[in-house]
Short mmCIF file of C-alpha atoms in Angstrom, two decimals:
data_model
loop_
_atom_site.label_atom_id
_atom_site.label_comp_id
_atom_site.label_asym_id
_atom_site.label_seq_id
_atom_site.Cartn_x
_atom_site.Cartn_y
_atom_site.Cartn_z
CA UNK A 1 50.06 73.97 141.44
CA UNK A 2 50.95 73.98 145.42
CA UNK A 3 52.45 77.04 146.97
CA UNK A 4 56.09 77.13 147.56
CA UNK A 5 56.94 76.30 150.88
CA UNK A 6 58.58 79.19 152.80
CA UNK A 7 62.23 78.44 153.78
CA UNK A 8 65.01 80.07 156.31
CA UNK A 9 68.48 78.67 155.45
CA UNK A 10 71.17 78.98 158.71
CA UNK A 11 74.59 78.59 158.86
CA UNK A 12 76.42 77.90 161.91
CA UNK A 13 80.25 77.98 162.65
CA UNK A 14 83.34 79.58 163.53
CA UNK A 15 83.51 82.31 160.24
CA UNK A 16 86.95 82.86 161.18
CA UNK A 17 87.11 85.15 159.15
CA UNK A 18 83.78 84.49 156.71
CA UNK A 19 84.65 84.42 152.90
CA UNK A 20 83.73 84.89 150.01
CA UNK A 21 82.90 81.14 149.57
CA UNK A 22 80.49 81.27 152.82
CA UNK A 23 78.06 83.46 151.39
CA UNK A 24 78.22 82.15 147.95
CA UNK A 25 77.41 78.81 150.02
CA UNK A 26 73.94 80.36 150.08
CA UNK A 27 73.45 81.78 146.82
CA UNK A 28 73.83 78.24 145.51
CA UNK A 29 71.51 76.76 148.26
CA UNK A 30 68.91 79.19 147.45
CA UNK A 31 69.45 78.33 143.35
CA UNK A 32 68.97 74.56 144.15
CA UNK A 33 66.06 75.11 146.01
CA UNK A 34 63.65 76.99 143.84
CA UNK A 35 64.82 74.70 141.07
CA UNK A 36 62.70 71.79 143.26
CA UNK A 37 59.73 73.90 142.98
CA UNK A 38 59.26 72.99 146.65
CA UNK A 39 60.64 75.87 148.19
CA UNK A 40 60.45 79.85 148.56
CA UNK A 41 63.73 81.14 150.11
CA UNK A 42 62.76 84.06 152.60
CA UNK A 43 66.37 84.02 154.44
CA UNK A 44 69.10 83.00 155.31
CA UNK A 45 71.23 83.32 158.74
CA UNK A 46 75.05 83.37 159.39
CA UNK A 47 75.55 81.93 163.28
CA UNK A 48 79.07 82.01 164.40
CA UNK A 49 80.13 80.09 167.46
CA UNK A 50 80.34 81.67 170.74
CA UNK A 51 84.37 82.18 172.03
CA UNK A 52 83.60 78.73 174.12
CA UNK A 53 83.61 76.81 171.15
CA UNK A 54 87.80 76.28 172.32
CA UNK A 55 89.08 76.18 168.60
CA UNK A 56 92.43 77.09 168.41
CA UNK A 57 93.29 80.20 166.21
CA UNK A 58 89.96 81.65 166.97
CA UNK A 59 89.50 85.07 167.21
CA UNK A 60 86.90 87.14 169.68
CA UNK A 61 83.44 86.80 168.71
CA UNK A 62 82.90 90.31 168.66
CA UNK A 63 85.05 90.48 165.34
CA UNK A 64 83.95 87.68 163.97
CA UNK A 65 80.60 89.28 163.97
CA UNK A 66 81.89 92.46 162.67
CA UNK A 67 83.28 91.00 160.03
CA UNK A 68 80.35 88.81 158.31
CA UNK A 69 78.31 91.79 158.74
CA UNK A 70 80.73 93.56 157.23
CA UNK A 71 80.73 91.16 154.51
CA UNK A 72 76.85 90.75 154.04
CA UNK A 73 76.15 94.25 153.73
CA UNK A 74 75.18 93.50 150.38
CA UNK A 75 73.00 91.07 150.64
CA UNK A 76 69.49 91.56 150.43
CA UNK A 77 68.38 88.73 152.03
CA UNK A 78 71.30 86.92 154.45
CA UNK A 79 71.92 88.12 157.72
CA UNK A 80 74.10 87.66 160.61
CA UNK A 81 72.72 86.63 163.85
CA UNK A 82 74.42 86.84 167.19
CA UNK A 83 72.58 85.23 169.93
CA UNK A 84 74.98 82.05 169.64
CA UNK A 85 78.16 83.83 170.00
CA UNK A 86 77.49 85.76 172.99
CA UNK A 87 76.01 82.43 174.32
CA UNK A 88 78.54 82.10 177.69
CA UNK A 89 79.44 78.10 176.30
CA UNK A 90 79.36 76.70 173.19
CA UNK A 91 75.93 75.53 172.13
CA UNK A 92 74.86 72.99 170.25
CA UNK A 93 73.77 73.31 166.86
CA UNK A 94 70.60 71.73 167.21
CA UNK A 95 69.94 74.06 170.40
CA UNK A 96 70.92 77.24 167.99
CA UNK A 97 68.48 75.80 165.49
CA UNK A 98 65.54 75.19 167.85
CA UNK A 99 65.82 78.93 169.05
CA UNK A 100 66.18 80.66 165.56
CA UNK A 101 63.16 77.83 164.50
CA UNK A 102 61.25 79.33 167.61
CA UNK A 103 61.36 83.03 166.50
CA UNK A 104 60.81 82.15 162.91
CA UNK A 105 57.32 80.47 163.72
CA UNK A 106 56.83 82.89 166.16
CA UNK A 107 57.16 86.03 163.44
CA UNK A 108 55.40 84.07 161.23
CA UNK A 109 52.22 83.43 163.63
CA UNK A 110 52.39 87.12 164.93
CA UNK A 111 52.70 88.19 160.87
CA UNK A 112 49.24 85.89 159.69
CA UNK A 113 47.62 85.38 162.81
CA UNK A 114 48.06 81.27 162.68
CA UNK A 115 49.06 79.20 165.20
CA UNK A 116 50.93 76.36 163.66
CA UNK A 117 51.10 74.22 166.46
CA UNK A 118 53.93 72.94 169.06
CA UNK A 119 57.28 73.85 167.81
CA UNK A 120 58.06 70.43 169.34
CA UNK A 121 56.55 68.51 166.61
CA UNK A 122 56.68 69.10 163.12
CA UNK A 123 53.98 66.62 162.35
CA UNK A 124 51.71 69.82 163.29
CA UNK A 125 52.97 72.60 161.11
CA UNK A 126 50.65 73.26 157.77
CA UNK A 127 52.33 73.21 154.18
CA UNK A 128 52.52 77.00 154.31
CA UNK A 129 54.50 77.13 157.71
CA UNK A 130 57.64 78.13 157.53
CA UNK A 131 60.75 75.64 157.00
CA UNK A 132 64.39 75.68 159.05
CA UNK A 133 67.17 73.81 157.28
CA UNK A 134 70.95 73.80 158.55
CA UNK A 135 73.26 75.24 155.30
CA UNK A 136 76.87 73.20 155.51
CA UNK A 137 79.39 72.55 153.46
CA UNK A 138 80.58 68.57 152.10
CA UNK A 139 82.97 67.83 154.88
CA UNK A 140 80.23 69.08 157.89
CA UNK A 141 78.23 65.50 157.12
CA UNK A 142 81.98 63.86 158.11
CA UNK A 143 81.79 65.58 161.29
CA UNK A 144 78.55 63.22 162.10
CA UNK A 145 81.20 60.17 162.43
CA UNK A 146 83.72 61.55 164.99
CA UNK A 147 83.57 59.99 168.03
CA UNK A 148 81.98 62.26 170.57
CA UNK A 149 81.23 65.25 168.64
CA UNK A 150 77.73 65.04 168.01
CA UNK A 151 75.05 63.06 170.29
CA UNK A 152 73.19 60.65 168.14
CA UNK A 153 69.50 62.36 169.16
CA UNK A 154 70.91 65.60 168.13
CA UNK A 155 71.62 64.13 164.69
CA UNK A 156 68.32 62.58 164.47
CA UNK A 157 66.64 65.69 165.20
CA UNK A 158 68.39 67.75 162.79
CA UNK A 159 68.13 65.72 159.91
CA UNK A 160 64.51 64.55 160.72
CA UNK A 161 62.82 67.77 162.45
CA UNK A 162 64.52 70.43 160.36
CA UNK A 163 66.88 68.91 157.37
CA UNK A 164 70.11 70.00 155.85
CA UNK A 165 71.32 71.84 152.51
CA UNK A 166 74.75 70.07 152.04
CA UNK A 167 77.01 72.45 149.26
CA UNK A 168 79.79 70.23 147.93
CA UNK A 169 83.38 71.47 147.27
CA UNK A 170 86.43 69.65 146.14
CA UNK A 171 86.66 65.70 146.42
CA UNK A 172 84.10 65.31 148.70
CA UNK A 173 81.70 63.04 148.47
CA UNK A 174 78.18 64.16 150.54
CA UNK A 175 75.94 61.06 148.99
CA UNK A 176 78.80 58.80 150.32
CA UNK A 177 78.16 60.29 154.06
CA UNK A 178 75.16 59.94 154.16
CA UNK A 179 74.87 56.34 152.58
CA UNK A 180 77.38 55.33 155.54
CA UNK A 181 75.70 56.84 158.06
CA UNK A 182 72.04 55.10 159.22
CA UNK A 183 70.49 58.31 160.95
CA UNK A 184 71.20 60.43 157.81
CA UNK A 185 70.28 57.71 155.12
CA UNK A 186 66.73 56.95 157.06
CA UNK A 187 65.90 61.18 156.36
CA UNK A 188 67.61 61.48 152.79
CA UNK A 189 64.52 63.00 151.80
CA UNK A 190 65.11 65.61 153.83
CA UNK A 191 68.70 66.18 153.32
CA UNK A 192 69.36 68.62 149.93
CA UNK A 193 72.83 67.87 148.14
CA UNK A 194 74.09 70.81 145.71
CA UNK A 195 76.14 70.41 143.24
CA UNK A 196 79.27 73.42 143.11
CA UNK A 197 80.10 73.20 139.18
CA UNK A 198 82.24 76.57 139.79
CA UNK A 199 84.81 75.49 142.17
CA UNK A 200 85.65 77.90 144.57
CA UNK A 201 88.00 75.94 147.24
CA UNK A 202 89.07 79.00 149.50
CA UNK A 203 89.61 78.20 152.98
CA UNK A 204 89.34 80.36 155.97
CA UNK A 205 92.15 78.25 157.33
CA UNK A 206 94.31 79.05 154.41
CA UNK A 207 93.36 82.97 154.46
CA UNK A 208 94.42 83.16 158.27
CA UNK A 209 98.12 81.51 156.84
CA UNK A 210 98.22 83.51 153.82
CA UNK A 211 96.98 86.56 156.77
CA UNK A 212 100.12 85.15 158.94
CA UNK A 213 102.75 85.56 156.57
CA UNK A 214 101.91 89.04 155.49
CA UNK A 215 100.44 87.57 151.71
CA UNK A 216 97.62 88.96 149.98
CA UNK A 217 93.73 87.60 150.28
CA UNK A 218 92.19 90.25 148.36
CA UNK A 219 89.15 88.57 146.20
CA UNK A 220 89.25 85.58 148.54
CA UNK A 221 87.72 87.85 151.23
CA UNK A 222 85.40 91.06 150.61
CA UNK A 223 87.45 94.45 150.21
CA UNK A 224 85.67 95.85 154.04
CA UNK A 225 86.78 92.37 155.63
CA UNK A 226 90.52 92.50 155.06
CA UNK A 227 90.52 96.22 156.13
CA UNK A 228 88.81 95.31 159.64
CA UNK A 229 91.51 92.84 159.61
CA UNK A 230 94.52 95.10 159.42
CA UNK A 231 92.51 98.13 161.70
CA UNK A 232 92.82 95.19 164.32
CA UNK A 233 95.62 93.05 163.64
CA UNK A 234 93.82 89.83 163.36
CA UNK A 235 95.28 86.69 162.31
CA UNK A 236 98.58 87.23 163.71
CA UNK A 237 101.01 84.29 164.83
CA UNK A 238 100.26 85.19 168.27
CA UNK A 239 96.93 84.56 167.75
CA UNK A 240 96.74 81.33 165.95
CA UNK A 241 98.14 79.95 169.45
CA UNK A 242 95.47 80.41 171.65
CA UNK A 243 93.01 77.66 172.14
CA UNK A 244 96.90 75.50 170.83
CA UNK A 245 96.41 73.21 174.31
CA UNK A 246 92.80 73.24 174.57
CA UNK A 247 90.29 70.13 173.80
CA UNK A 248 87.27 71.18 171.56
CA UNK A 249 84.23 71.91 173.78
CA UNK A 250 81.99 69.69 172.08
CA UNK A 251 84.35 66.81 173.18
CA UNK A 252 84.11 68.21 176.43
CA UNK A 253 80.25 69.02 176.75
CA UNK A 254 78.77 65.61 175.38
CA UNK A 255 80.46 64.01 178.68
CA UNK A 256 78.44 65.95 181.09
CA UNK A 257 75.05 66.52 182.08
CA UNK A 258 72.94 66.67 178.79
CA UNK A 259 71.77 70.41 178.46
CA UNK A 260 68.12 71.70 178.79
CA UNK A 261 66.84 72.01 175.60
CA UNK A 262 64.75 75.36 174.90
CA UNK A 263 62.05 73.44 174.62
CA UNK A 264 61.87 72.35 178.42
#
């Protein structure tokens, strides 16, 4: 019988606020993945955006990091990352994955004393190396389709180079996003769709309304969470306005200059 493949599952957006249904995102990610007998979950990481990101409602980083470590203080194995959110701009999620894929290979060399080859090209890592995959709910794969949003060599390289761990919820239908969509459909063999049987559909976007009109969240958000809310007044009407006028950076970004990659 092969050894397990060693496996770091990151999560990347806003987390504004993180729920209870983010981190149970990973529990079932991690379930599905042993039951392959492919894998060996080592970690997980929670990435929230930097404040560039531009989407309205969102509050400061710096809380938004609080909170999910807040939240994760129980976990044993998940934590919360902040290089991306103090990131000046919004960054690209294939940029935040090639940096956290960088230190993971680079532990992981300094930890057995192998060099696994480029970080460029996968082709070179040994069964044992280390694995990357990006953790997302259903509706992320839609976000593949909207015009301007996503480069198409960004896509490639994150479902080719590292892969994705797509958690369904609701009506959704993942293997329908990824039949429609040629990059995805080429690498289904690296894309990993799980199965929610326990249906959990809490929204951040519905917390920060029920937060807004003074109604309760408690179990839809951990007990520590909803205090640091109220010690800071977060999720007020004042401050689902900002970003109100503002065009998603991503729309923005794609336009200009393509970015240096950390690779360069």
């Amino acid at each position: 019988m092969s050894a397990r493949i060693p496996l770091v599952l990151l999560a990347c957006g806003s987390f504004n606020p993180i729920t209870n249904q983010h981190m149970r995102l990973f529990e079932l990610a991690r379930d599905h993945l042993h039951q392959t007998g492919q894998f060996q979950v080592v970690g997980g990481i929670v990435s929230p955006v930097s404040d560039g990101y531009g989407k309205q409602g969102l509050v400061l980083a710096k809380h938004r990091i609080a909170m999910a470590r807040l939240a994760l203080q129980s976990s044993d194995w998940v934590s919360v990352d902040d290089w991306e959110s103090q990131q000046p701009d919004w960054t690209e999620t294939v940029v935040t994955m090639r940096y956290h894929y960088g230190r993971i290979l680079k532990q992981y060399q300094e930890g057995t004393g192998k060099d696994s080859g480029p970080t460029t090209n996968p082709h070179h890592l040994t069964s044992s190396s280390p694995r990357l995959k990006l953790l997302c709910g259903a509706d992320f794969l839609d976000t593949f389709k909207v015009p301007g949003l996503w480069l198409d060599d960004h896509v490639e390289e994150v479902a080719s180079r590292f892969g994705l761990v797509c958690v369904s919820r609701g009506g959704l239908e993942p293997e329908l996003a990824v039949h429609e969509s040629e990059t995805l459909s080429r690498h289904w063999r690296n894309i990993f769709l799980v199965r929610e049987w326990v249906r959990n559909e809490t929204s951040a976007t519905e917390v920060r309304r029920a937060l807004r009109r003074g109604l309760s969240v408690k179990y839809l958000l951990p007990d520590s969470v909803i205090k640091y809310i109220h010690q800071h007044n977060l999720y007020t009407g004042d401050s689902e306005l900002k970003n109100k006028d503002v065009l998603l950076r991503p729309l923005t970004k794609q336009t200009e200059m393509p970015v240096k990659t950390l690779d360069d």
